[in-house]
Short mmCIF file of C-alpha atoms in Angstrom, two decimals:
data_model
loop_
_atom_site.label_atom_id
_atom_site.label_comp_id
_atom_site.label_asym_id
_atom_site.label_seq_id
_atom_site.Cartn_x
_atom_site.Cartn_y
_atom_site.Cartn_z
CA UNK M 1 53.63 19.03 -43.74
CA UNK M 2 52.06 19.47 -40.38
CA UNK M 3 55.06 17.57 -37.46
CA UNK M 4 52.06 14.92 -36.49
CA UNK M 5 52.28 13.74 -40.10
CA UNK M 6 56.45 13.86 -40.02
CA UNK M 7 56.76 11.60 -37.01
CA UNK M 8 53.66 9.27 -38.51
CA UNK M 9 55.21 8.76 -41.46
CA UNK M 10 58.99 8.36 -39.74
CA UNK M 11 57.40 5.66 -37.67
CA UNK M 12 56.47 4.05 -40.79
CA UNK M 13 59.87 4.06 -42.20
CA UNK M 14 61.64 2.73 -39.10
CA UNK M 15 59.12 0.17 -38.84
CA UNK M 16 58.88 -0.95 -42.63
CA UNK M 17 62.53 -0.39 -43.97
CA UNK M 18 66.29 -1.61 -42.55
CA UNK M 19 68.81 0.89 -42.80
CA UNK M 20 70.81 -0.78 -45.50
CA UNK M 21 67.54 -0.46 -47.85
CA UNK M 22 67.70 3.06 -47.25
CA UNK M 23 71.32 3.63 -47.86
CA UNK M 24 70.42 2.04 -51.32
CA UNK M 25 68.20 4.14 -51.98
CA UNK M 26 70.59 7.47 -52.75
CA UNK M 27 68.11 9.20 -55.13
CA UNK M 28 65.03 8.14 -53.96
CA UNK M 29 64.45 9.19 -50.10
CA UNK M 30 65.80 12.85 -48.97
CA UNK M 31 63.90 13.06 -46.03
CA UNK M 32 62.21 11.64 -43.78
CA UNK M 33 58.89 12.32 -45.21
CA UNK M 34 60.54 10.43 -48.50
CA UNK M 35 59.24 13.28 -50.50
CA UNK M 36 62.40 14.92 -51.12
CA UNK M 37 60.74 18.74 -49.31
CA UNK M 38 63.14 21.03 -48.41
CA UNK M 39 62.98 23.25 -45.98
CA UNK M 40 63.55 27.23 -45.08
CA UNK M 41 64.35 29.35 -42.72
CA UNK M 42 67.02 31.88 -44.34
CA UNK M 43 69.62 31.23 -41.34
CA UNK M 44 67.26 31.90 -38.89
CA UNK M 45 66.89 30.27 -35.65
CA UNK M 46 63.99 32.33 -34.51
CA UNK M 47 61.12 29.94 -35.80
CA UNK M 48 63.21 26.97 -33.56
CA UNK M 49 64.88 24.04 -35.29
CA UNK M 50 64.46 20.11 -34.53
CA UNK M 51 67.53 17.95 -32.97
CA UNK M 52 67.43 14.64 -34.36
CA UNK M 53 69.79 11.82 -32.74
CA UNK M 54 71.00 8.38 -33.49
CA UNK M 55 70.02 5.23 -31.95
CA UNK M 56 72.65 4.92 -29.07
CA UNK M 57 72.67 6.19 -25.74
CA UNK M 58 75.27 9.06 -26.18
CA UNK M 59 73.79 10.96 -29.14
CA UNK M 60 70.76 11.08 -27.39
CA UNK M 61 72.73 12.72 -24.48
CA UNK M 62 74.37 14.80 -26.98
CA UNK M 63 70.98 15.94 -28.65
CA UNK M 64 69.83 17.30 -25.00
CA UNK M 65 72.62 18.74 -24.55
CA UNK M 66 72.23 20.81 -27.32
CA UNK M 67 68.43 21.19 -26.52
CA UNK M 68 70.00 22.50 -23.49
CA UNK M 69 72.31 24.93 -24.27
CA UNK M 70 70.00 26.63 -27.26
CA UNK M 71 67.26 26.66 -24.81
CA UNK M 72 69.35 29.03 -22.39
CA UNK M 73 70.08 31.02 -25.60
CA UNK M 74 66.18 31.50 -26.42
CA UNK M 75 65.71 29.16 -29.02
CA UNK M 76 62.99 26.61 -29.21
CA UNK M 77 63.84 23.60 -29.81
CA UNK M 78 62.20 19.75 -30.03
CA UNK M 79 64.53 16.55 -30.03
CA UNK M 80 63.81 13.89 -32.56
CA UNK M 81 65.46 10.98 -30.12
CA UNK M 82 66.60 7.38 -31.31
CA UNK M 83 66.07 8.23 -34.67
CA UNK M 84 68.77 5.60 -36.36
CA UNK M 85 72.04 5.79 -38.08
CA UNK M 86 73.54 8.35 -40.89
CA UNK M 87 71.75 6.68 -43.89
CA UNK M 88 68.52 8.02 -42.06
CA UNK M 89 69.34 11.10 -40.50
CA UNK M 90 71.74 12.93 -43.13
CA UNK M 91 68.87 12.65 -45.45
CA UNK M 92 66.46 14.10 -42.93
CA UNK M 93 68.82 17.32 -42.52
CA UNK M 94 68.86 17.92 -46.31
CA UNK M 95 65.32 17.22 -46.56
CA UNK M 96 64.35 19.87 -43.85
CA UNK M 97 63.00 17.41 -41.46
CA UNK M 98 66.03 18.08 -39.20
CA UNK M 99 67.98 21.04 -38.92
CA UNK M 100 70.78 19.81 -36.54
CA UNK M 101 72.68 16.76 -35.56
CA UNK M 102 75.12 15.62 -32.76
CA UNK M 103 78.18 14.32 -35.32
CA UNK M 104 81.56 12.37 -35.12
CA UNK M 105 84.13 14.31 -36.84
CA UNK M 106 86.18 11.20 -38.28
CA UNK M 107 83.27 9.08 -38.50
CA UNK M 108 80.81 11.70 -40.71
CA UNK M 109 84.02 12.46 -42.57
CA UNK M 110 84.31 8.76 -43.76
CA UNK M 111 80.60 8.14 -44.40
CA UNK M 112 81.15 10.93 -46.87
CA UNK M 113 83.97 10.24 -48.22
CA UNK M 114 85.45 6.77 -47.76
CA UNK M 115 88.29 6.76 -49.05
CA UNK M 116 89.05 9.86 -47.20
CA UNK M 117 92.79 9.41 -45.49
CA UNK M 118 92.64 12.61 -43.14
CA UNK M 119 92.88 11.63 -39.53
CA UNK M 120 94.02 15.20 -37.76
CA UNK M 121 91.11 16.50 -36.49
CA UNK M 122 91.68 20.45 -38.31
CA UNK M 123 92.27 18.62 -41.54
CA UNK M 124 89.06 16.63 -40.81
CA UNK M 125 87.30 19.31 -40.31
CA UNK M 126 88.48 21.61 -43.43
CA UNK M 127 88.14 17.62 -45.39
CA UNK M 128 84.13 17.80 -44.23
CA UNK M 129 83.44 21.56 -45.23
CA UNK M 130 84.35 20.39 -48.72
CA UNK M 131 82.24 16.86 -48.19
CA UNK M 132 79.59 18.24 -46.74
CA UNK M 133 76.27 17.88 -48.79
CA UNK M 134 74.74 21.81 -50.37
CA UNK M 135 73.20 23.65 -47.56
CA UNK M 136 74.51 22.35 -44.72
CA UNK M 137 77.16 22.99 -42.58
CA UNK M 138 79.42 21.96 -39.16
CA UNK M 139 80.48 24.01 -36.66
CA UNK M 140 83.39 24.23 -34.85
CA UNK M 141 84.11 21.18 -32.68
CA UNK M 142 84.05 19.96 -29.16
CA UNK M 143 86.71 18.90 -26.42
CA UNK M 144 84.84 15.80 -26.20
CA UNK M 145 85.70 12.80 -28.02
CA UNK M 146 84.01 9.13 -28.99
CA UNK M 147 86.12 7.07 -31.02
CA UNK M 148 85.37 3.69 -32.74
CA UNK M 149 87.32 0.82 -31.03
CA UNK M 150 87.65 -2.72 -31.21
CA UNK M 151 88.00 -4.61 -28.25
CA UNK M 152 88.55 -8.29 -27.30
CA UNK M 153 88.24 -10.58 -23.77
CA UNK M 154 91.05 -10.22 -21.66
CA UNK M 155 90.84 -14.15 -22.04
CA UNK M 156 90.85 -13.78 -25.83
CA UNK M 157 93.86 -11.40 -25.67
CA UNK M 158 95.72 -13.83 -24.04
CA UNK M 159 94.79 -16.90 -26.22
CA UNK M 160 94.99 -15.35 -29.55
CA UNK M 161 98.15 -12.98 -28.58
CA UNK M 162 96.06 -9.87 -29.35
CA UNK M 163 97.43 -6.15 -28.87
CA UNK M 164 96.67 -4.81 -31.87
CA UNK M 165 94.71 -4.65 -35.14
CA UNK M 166 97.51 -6.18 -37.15
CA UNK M 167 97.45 -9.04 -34.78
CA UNK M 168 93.87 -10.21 -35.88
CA UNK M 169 95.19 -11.29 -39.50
CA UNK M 170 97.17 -13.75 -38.11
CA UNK M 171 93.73 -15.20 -37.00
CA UNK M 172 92.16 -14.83 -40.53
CA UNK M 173 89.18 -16.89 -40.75
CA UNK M 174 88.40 -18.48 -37.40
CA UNK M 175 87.24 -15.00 -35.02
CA UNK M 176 83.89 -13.77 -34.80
CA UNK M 177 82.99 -10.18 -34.99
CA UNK M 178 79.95 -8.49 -33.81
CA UNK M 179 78.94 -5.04 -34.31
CA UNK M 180 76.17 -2.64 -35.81
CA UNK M 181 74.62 -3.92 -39.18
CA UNK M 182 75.92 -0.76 -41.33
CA UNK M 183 79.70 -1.32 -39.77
CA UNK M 184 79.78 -4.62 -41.81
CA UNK M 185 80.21 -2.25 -44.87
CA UNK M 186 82.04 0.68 -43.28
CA UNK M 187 85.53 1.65 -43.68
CA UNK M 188 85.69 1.93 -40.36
CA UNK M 189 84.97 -1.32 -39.87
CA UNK M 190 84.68 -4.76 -41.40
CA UNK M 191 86.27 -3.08 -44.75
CA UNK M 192 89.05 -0.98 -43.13
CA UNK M 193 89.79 -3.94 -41.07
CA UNK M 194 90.52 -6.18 -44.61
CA UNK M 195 92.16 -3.38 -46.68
CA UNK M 196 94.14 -1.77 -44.00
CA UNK M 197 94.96 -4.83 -42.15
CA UNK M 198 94.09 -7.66 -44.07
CA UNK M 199 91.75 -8.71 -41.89
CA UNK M 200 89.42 -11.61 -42.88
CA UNK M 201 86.65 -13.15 -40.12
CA UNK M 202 84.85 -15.80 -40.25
CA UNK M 203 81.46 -14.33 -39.32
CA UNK M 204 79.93 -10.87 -38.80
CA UNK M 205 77.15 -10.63 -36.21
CA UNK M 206 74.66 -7.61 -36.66
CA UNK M 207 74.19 -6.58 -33.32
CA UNK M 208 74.00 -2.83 -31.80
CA UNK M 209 76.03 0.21 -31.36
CA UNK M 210 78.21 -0.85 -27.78
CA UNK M 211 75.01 -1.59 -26.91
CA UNK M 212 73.65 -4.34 -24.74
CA UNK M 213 73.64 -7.11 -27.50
CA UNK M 214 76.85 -6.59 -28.60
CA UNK M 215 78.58 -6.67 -24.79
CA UNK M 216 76.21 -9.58 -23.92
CA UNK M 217 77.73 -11.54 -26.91
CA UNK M 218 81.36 -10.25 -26.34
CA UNK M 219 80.78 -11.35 -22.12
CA UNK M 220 79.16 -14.53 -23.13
CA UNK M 221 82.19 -15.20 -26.49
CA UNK M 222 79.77 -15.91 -28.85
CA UNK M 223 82.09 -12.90 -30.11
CA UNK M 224 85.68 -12.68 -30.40
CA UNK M 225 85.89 -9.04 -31.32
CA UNK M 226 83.57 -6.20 -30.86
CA UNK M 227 83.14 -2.76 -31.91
CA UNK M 228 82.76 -0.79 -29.33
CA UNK M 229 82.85 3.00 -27.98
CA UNK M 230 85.66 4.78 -26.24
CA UNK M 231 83.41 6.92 -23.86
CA UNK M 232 81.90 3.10 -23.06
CA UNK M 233 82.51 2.59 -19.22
CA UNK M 234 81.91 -1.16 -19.59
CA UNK M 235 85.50 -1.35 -21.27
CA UNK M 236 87.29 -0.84 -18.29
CA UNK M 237 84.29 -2.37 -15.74
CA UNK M 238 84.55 -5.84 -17.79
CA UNK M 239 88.53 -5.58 -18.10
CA UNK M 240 88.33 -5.88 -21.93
CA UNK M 241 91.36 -5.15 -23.97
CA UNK M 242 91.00 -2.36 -26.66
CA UNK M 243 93.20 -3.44 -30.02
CA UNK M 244 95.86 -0.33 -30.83
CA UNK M 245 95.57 0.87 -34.20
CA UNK M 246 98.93 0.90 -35.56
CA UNK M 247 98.20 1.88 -39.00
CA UNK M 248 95.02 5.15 -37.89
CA UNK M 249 92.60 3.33 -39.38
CA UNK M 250 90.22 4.92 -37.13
CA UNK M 251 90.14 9.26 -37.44
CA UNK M 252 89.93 11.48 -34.16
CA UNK M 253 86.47 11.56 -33.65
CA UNK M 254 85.64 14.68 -31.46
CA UNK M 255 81.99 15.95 -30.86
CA UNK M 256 80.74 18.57 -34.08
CA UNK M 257 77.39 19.73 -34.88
CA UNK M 258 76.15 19.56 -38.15
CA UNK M 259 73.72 21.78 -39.11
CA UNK M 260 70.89 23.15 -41.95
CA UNK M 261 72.64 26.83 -43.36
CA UNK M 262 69.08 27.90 -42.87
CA UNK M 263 69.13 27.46 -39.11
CA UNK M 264 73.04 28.49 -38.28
CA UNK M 265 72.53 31.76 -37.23
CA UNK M 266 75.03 33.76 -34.62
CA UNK M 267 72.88 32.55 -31.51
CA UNK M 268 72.91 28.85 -32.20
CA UNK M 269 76.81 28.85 -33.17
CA UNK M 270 77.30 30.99 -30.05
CA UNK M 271 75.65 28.54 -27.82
CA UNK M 272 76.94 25.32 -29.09
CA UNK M 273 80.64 26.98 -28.90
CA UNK M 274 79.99 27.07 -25.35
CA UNK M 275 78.89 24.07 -24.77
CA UNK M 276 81.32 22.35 -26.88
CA UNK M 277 83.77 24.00 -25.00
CA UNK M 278 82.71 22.86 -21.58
CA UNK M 279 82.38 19.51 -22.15
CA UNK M 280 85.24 17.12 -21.96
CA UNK M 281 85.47 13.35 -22.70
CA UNK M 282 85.70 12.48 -19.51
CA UNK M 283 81.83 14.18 -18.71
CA UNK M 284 80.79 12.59 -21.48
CA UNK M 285 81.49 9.19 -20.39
CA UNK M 286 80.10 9.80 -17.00
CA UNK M 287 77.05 11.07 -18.57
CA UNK M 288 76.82 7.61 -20.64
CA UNK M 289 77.08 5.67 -17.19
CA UNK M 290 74.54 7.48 -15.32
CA UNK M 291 71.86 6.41 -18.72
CA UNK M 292 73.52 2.96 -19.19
CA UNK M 293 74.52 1.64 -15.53
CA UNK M 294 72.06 4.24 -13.28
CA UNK M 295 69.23 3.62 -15.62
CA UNK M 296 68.65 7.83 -15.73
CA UNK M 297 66.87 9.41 -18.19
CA UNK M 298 69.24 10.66 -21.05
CA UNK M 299 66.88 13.89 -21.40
CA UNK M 300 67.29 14.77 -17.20
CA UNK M 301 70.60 13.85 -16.84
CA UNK M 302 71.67 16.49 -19.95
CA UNK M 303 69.73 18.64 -18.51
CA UNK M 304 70.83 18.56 -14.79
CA UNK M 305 74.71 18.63 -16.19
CA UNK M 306 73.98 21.26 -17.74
CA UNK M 307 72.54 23.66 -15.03
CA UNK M 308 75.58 22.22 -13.21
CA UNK M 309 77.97 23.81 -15.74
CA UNK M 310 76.26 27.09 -15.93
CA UNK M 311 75.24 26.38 -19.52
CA UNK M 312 71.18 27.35 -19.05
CA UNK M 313 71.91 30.93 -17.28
#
């Protein structure tokens, strides 16, 4: 199907359907045509290969930065930006609509396999090769990491006693959480938080990924506790305290590509080695700031980090 008719018919989707209908949907839609076509390419990069990213600010960094990097290695590419969450874009890749995706080690490890226990990042990563769905594949992963956290007022910290994630059950019943719609059924998330912890709240706001409804509720407390991102630089800036998780509920969550077989040929894995290798968490937060706080463009700001780092010679 011609790529005019792909992003038509994607618009449709995002437009028509929530993300929990998709996720119910596990043998109906496998891509994002919803016609279940696969596609080919015989681990070849040569015919170029689409980047699709989720809907928050990093992965979109993260898909440029791989544009990036594969461009400077000759391969075409086109970034699918903003796309949505797992339930949308896992299907894509199987479907041939995608062929790679900026991941989370721990976090596309437990959307796979929830009940998963594996938190060391080589065991994750041997845990997702056998996880992983037939014919695809991740490569070998990045300095960088983005962990799940969940963080409270400094003012709530203080009234509630909060340091940890232990500390919320003592709370059971009267907190608010916000967070992204899907993390209401994740394990990392509302369900980790009660069978790990015990955890019960009163409410659960659907909001965004550490995204600006989620901080606006957390700086305004119509949220007690909010799930946010480690590479966020509002944490610090807003002097919010991030709960320790005594008990590794949430799994080292380093940068990993996953990719079609039919597109991980020696030049992509060659290029995305490198840049995996030059970026660091640090960069990576400073890259969110510069899109969140600066108000840059995710795609230029990629891009100019990476002729900084030598990555497009």
């Amino acid at each position: 199907m011609p790529q005019m008719n792909r992003r038509t018919l994607l618009g449709g989707l995002l437009a028509t359907a929530s993300v929990p209908a998709l996720a119910s949907c596990s043998s109906g839609i496998t891509s994002l045509d919803g016609d279940g076509g696969g596609g080919s390419g015989g681990g070849s990069s040569k015919s170029g290969l689409t980047i699709g990213t989720a809907n928050f600010t990093e992965n979109q960094i993260l898909g440029y930065l791989y544009a990036a990097a594969l461009g400077a290695a000759g391969v075409k590419t086109e970034v699918r930006a903003n796309l949505g969450t797992r339930e949308i874009l896992i299907p894509a890749l199987k479907g041939g609509d995608l062929d790679l995706l900026p991941e989370y080690q721990g976090a596309l490890l437990h959307y796979l396999d929830p009940k998963s226990e594996t938190t060391e990042e080589g065991e994750m990563q041997n845990a997702l090769a056998v996880a992983l769905p037939n014919g695809t594949q991740i490569l070998p992963f990045g300095r960088a990491e983005n962990s799940d956290v969940f963080a409270v007022s400094k003012e709530s910290a203080e009234k509630y006693g909060l340091r940890t994630l232990a500390d919320l059950k003592k709370h059971n019943g009267k907190l608010v959480i916000g967070a992204a719609p899907e993390v209401k059924k994740r394990t990392v998330g509302a369900v980790g938080l009660r069978d790990v912890y015990g955890v019960e709240f009163k409410e659960f706001k659907s909001l965004d990924s550490s995204g600006p409804l989620v901080k606006g509720a957390l700086k305004k407390g119509d949220v007690d506790v909010a799930n946010l991102f480690s590479t966020d630089t509002d944490i610090k800036a807003e002097g919010w305290v991030v709960l320790t998780d005594p008990k590794n509920l949430i799994p080292g969550q380093h940068v990993v590509p996953l990719i079609a077989d039919r597109k991980a040929d020696s030049t992509v894995r060659k290029a995305l080695a490198r840049l995996g290798n030059a970026l660091t968490t640090p960069e990576l937060t400073e890259l969110n700031r510069l899109v969140d706080k600066d108000k840059k463009d995710p795609e230029d700001v990629a891009n100019t980090w990476a002729e900084e780092h030598g990555l497009t010679k």
